[in-house]
mmCIF file of C-alpha atoms in Angstrom:
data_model
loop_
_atom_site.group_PDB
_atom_site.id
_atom_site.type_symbol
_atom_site.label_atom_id
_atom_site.label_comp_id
_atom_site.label_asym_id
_atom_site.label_seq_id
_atom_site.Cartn_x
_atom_site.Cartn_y
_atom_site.Cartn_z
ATOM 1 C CA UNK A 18 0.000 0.000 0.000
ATOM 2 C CA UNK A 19 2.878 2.517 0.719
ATOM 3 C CA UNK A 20 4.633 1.802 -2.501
ATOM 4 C CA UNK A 21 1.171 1.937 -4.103
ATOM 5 C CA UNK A 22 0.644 5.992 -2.654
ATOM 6 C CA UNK A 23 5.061 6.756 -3.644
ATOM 7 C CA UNK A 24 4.170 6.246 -6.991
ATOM 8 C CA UNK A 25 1.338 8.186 -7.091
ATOM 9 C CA UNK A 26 2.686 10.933 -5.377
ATOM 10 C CA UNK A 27 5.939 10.667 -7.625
ATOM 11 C CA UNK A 28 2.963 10.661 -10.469
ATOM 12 C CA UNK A 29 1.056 13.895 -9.066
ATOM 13 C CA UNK A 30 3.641 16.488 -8.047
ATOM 14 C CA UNK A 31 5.123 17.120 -11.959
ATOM 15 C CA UNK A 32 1.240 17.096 -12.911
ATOM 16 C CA UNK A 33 -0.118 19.949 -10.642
ATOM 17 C CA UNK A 34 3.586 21.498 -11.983
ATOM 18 C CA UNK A 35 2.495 21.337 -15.463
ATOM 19 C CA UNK A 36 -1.355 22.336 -14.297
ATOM 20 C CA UNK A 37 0.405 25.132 -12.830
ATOM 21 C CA UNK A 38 2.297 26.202 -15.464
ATOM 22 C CA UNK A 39 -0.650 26.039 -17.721
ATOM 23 C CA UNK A 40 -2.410 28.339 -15.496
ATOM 24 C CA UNK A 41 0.537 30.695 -15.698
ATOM 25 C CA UNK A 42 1.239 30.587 -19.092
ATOM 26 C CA UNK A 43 -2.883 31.304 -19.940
ATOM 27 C CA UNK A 44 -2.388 34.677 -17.378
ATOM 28 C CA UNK A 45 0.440 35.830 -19.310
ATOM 29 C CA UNK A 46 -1.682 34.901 -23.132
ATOM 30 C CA UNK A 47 -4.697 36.906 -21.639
ATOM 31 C CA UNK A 48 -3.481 39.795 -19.762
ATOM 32 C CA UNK A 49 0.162 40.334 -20.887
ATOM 33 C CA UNK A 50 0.322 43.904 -19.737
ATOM 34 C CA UNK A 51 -1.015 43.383 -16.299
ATOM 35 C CA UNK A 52 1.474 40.595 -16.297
ATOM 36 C CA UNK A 53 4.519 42.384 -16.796
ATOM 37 C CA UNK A 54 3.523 45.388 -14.286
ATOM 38 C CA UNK A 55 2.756 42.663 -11.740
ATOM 39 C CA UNK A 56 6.368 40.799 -12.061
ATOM 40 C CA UNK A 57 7.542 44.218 -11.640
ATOM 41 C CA UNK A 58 5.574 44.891 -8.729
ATOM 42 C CA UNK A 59 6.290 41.523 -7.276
ATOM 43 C CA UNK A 60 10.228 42.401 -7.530
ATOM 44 C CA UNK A 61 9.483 45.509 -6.153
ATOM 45 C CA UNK A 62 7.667 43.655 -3.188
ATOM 46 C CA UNK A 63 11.435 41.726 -2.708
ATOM 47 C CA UNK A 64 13.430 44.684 -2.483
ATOM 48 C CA UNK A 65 11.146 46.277 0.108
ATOM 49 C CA UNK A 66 10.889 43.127 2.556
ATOM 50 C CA UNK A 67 14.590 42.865 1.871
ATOM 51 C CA UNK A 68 14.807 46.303 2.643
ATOM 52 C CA UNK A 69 12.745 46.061 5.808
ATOM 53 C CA UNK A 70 14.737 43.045 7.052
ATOM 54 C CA UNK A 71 17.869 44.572 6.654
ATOM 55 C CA UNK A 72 16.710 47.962 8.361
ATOM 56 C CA UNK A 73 15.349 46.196 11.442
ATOM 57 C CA UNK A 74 18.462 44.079 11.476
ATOM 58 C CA UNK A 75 20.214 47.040 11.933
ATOM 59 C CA UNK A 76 18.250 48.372 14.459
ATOM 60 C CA UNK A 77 18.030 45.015 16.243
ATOM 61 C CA UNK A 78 21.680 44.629 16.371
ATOM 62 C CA UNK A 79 22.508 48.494 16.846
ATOM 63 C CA UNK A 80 24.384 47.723 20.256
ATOM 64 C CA UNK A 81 23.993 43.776 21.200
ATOM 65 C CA UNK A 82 27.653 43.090 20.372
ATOM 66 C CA UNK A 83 29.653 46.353 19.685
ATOM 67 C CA UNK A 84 29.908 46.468 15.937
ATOM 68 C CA UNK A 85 28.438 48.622 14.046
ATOM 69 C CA UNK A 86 25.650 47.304 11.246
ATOM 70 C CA UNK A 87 25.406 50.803 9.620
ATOM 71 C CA UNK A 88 25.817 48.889 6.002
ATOM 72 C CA UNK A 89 22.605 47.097 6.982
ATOM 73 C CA UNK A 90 20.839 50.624 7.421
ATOM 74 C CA UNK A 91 22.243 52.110 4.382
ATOM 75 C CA UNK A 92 21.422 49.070 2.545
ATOM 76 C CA UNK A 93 17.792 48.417 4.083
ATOM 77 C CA UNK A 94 16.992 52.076 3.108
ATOM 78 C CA UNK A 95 17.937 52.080 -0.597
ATOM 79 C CA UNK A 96 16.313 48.717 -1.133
ATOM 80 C CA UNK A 97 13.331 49.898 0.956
ATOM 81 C CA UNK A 98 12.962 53.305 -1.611
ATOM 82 C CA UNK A 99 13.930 51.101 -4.986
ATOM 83 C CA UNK A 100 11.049 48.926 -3.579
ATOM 84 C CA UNK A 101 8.546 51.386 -3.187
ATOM 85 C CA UNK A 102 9.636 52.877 -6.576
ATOM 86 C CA UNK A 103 9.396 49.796 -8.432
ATOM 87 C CA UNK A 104 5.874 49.311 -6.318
ATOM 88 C CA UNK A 105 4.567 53.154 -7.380
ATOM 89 C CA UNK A 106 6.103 52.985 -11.182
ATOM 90 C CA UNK A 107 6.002 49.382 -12.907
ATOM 91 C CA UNK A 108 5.935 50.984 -16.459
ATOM 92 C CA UNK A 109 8.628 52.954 -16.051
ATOM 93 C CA UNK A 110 10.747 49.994 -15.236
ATOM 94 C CA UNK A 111 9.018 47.835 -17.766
ATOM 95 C CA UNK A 112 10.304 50.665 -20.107
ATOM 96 C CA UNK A 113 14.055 50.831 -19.420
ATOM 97 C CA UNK A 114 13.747 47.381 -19.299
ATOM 98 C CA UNK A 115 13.050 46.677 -23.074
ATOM 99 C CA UNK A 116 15.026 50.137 -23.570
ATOM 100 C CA UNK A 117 18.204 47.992 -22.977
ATOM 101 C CA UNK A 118 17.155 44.553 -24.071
ATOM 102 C CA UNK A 119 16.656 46.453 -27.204
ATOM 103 C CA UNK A 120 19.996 48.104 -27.190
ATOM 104 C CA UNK A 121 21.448 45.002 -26.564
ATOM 105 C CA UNK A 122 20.144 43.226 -29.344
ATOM 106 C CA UNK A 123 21.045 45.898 -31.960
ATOM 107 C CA UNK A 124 24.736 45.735 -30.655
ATOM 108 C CA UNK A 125 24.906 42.046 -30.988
ATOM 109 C CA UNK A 126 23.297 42.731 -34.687
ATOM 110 C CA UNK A 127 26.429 44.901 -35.605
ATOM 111 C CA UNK A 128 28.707 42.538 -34.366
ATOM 112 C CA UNK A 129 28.084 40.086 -35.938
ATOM 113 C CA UNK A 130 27.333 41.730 -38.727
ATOM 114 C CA UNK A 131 30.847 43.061 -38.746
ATOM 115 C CA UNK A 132 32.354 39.960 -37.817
ATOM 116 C CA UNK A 133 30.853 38.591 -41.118
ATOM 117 C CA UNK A 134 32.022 41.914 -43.225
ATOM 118 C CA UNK A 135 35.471 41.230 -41.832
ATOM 119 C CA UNK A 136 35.919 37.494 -42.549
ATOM 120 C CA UNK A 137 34.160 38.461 -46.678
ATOM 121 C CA UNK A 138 37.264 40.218 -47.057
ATOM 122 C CA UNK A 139 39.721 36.699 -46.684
ATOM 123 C CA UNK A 140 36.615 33.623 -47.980
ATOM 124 C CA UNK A 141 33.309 33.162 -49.157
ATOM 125 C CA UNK A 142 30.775 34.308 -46.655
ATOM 126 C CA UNK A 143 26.920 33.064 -47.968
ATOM 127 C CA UNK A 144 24.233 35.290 -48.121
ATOM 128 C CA UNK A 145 22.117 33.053 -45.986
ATOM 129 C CA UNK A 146 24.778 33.883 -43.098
ATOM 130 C CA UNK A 147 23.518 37.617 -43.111
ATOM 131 C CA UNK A 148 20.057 36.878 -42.822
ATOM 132 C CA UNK A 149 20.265 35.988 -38.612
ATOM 133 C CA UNK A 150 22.443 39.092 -37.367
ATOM 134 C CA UNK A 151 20.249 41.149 -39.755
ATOM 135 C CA UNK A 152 17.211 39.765 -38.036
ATOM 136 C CA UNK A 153 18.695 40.205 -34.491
ATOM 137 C CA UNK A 154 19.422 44.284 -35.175
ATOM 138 C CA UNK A 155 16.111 44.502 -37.017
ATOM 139 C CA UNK A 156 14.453 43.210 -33.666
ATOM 140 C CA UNK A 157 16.286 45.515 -31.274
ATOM 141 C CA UNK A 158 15.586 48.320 -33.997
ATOM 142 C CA UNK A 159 11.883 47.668 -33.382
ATOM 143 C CA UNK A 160 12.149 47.227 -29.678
ATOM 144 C CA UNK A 161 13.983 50.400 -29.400
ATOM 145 C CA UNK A 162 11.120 51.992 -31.358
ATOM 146 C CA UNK A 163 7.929 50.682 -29.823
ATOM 147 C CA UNK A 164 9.372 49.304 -25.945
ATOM 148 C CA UNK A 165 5.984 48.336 -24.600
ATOM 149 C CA UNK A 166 4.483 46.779 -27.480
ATOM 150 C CA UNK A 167 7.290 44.107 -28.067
ATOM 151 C CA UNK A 168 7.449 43.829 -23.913
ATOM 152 C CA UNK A 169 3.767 42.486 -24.491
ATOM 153 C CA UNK A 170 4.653 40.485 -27.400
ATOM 154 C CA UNK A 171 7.200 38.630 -25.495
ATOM 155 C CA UNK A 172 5.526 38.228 -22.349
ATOM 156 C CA UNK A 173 2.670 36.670 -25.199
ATOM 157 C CA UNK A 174 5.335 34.167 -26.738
ATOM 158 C CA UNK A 175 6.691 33.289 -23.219
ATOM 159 C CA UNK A 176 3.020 32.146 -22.379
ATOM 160 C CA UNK A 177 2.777 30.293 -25.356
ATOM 161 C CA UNK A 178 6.018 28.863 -24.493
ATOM 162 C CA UNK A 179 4.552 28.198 -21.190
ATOM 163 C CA UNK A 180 1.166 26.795 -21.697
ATOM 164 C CA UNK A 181 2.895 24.235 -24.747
ATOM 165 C CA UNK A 182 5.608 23.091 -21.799
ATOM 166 C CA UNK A 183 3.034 22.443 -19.370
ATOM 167 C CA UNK A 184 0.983 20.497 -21.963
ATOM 168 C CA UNK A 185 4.174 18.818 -23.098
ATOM 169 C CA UNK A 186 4.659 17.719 -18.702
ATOM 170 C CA UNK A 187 0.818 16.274 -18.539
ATOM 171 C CA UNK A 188 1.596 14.147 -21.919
ATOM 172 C CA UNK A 189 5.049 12.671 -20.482
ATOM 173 C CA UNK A 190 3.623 12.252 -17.113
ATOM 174 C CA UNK A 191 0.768 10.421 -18.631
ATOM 175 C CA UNK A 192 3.349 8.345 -20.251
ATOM 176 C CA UNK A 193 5.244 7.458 -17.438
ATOM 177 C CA UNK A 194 1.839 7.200 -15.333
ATOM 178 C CA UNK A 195 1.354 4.143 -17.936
ATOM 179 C CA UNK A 196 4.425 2.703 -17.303
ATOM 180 C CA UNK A 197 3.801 2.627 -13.183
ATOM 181 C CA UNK A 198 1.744 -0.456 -12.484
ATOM 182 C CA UNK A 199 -0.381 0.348 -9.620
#
């Protein structure tokens, strides 16, 4: 009977994981703009327990043993106020956010782009090489220009990406389900 209920828990747990995930994935499909605000929000909520903690740490160990913990205040407070500010202004964050990944992305674009320039001049470089680097600047191009409409686009894919994984879990756990005799 025990080894009967270890299998079926060893069954159940990656099921409610891919349930879960499914249920996450279908949040981020449907509401995609709430979704990024709230991860923001929810890192925001990290840095201002963090923040807390460290500040009462301080004050909690202020004089027990002689040292002095002013790092923890100094810390507590600017993790306390980049809390609150993440907390207060999600967009803005969401923003700068795709404001770099987008930089990023156009950088990597020109060098590889250049990288493939360079080695034209001593072989044969296909055309078909060009077309990936080209695409990667192209994309950071567009994210530069429109930051909150590719954010939502991603978040979008990464539910997609989310929902098919989770879908992908209940299929192989059904599988292996098959494979426990019970």
């Amino acid at each position: 009977m025990e080894q009967k209920e270890s299998k079926k828990s060893k069954w159940s747990t990656p099921v409610w994981g891919s349930i879960l995930t499914i249920i996450v994935g279908s949040i981020l499909i449907i509401w995609p703009e709430l979704a990024l605000s709230y991860i923001v929000i929810v890192i925001g909520l990290l840095f201002l327990i963090s923040g807390l903690s460290a500040a009462i740490s301080y004050w909690a160990n202020k004089n027990s043993d002689g040292n002095s913990y002013t790092y923890l205040l100094f810390t507590g407070i600017g993790s306390t106020l980049f809390g609150l500010w993440l907390i207060l202004m999600p967009q803005f964050f969401v923003n700068i956010l795709m404001f770099v990944m987008g930089g990023i992305l156009v950088l990597a674009g020109i060098q590889q782009l250049g990288e493939l320039i360079i080695l034209r001049k001593n072989m044969i470089v296909p055309f078909v090489f060009f077309i990936l680097p080209t695409l990667v600047l192209l994309a950071g191009i567009l994210i530069l220009f429109n930051p909150f409409s590719t954010a939502t686009s991603v978040v979008v894919i990464f539910g997609v990406s989310a929902v098919l994984y989770g879908i992908a879990g209940l299929i192989n756990g059904y599988k292996a389900k098959r494979q426990i005799t019970f």
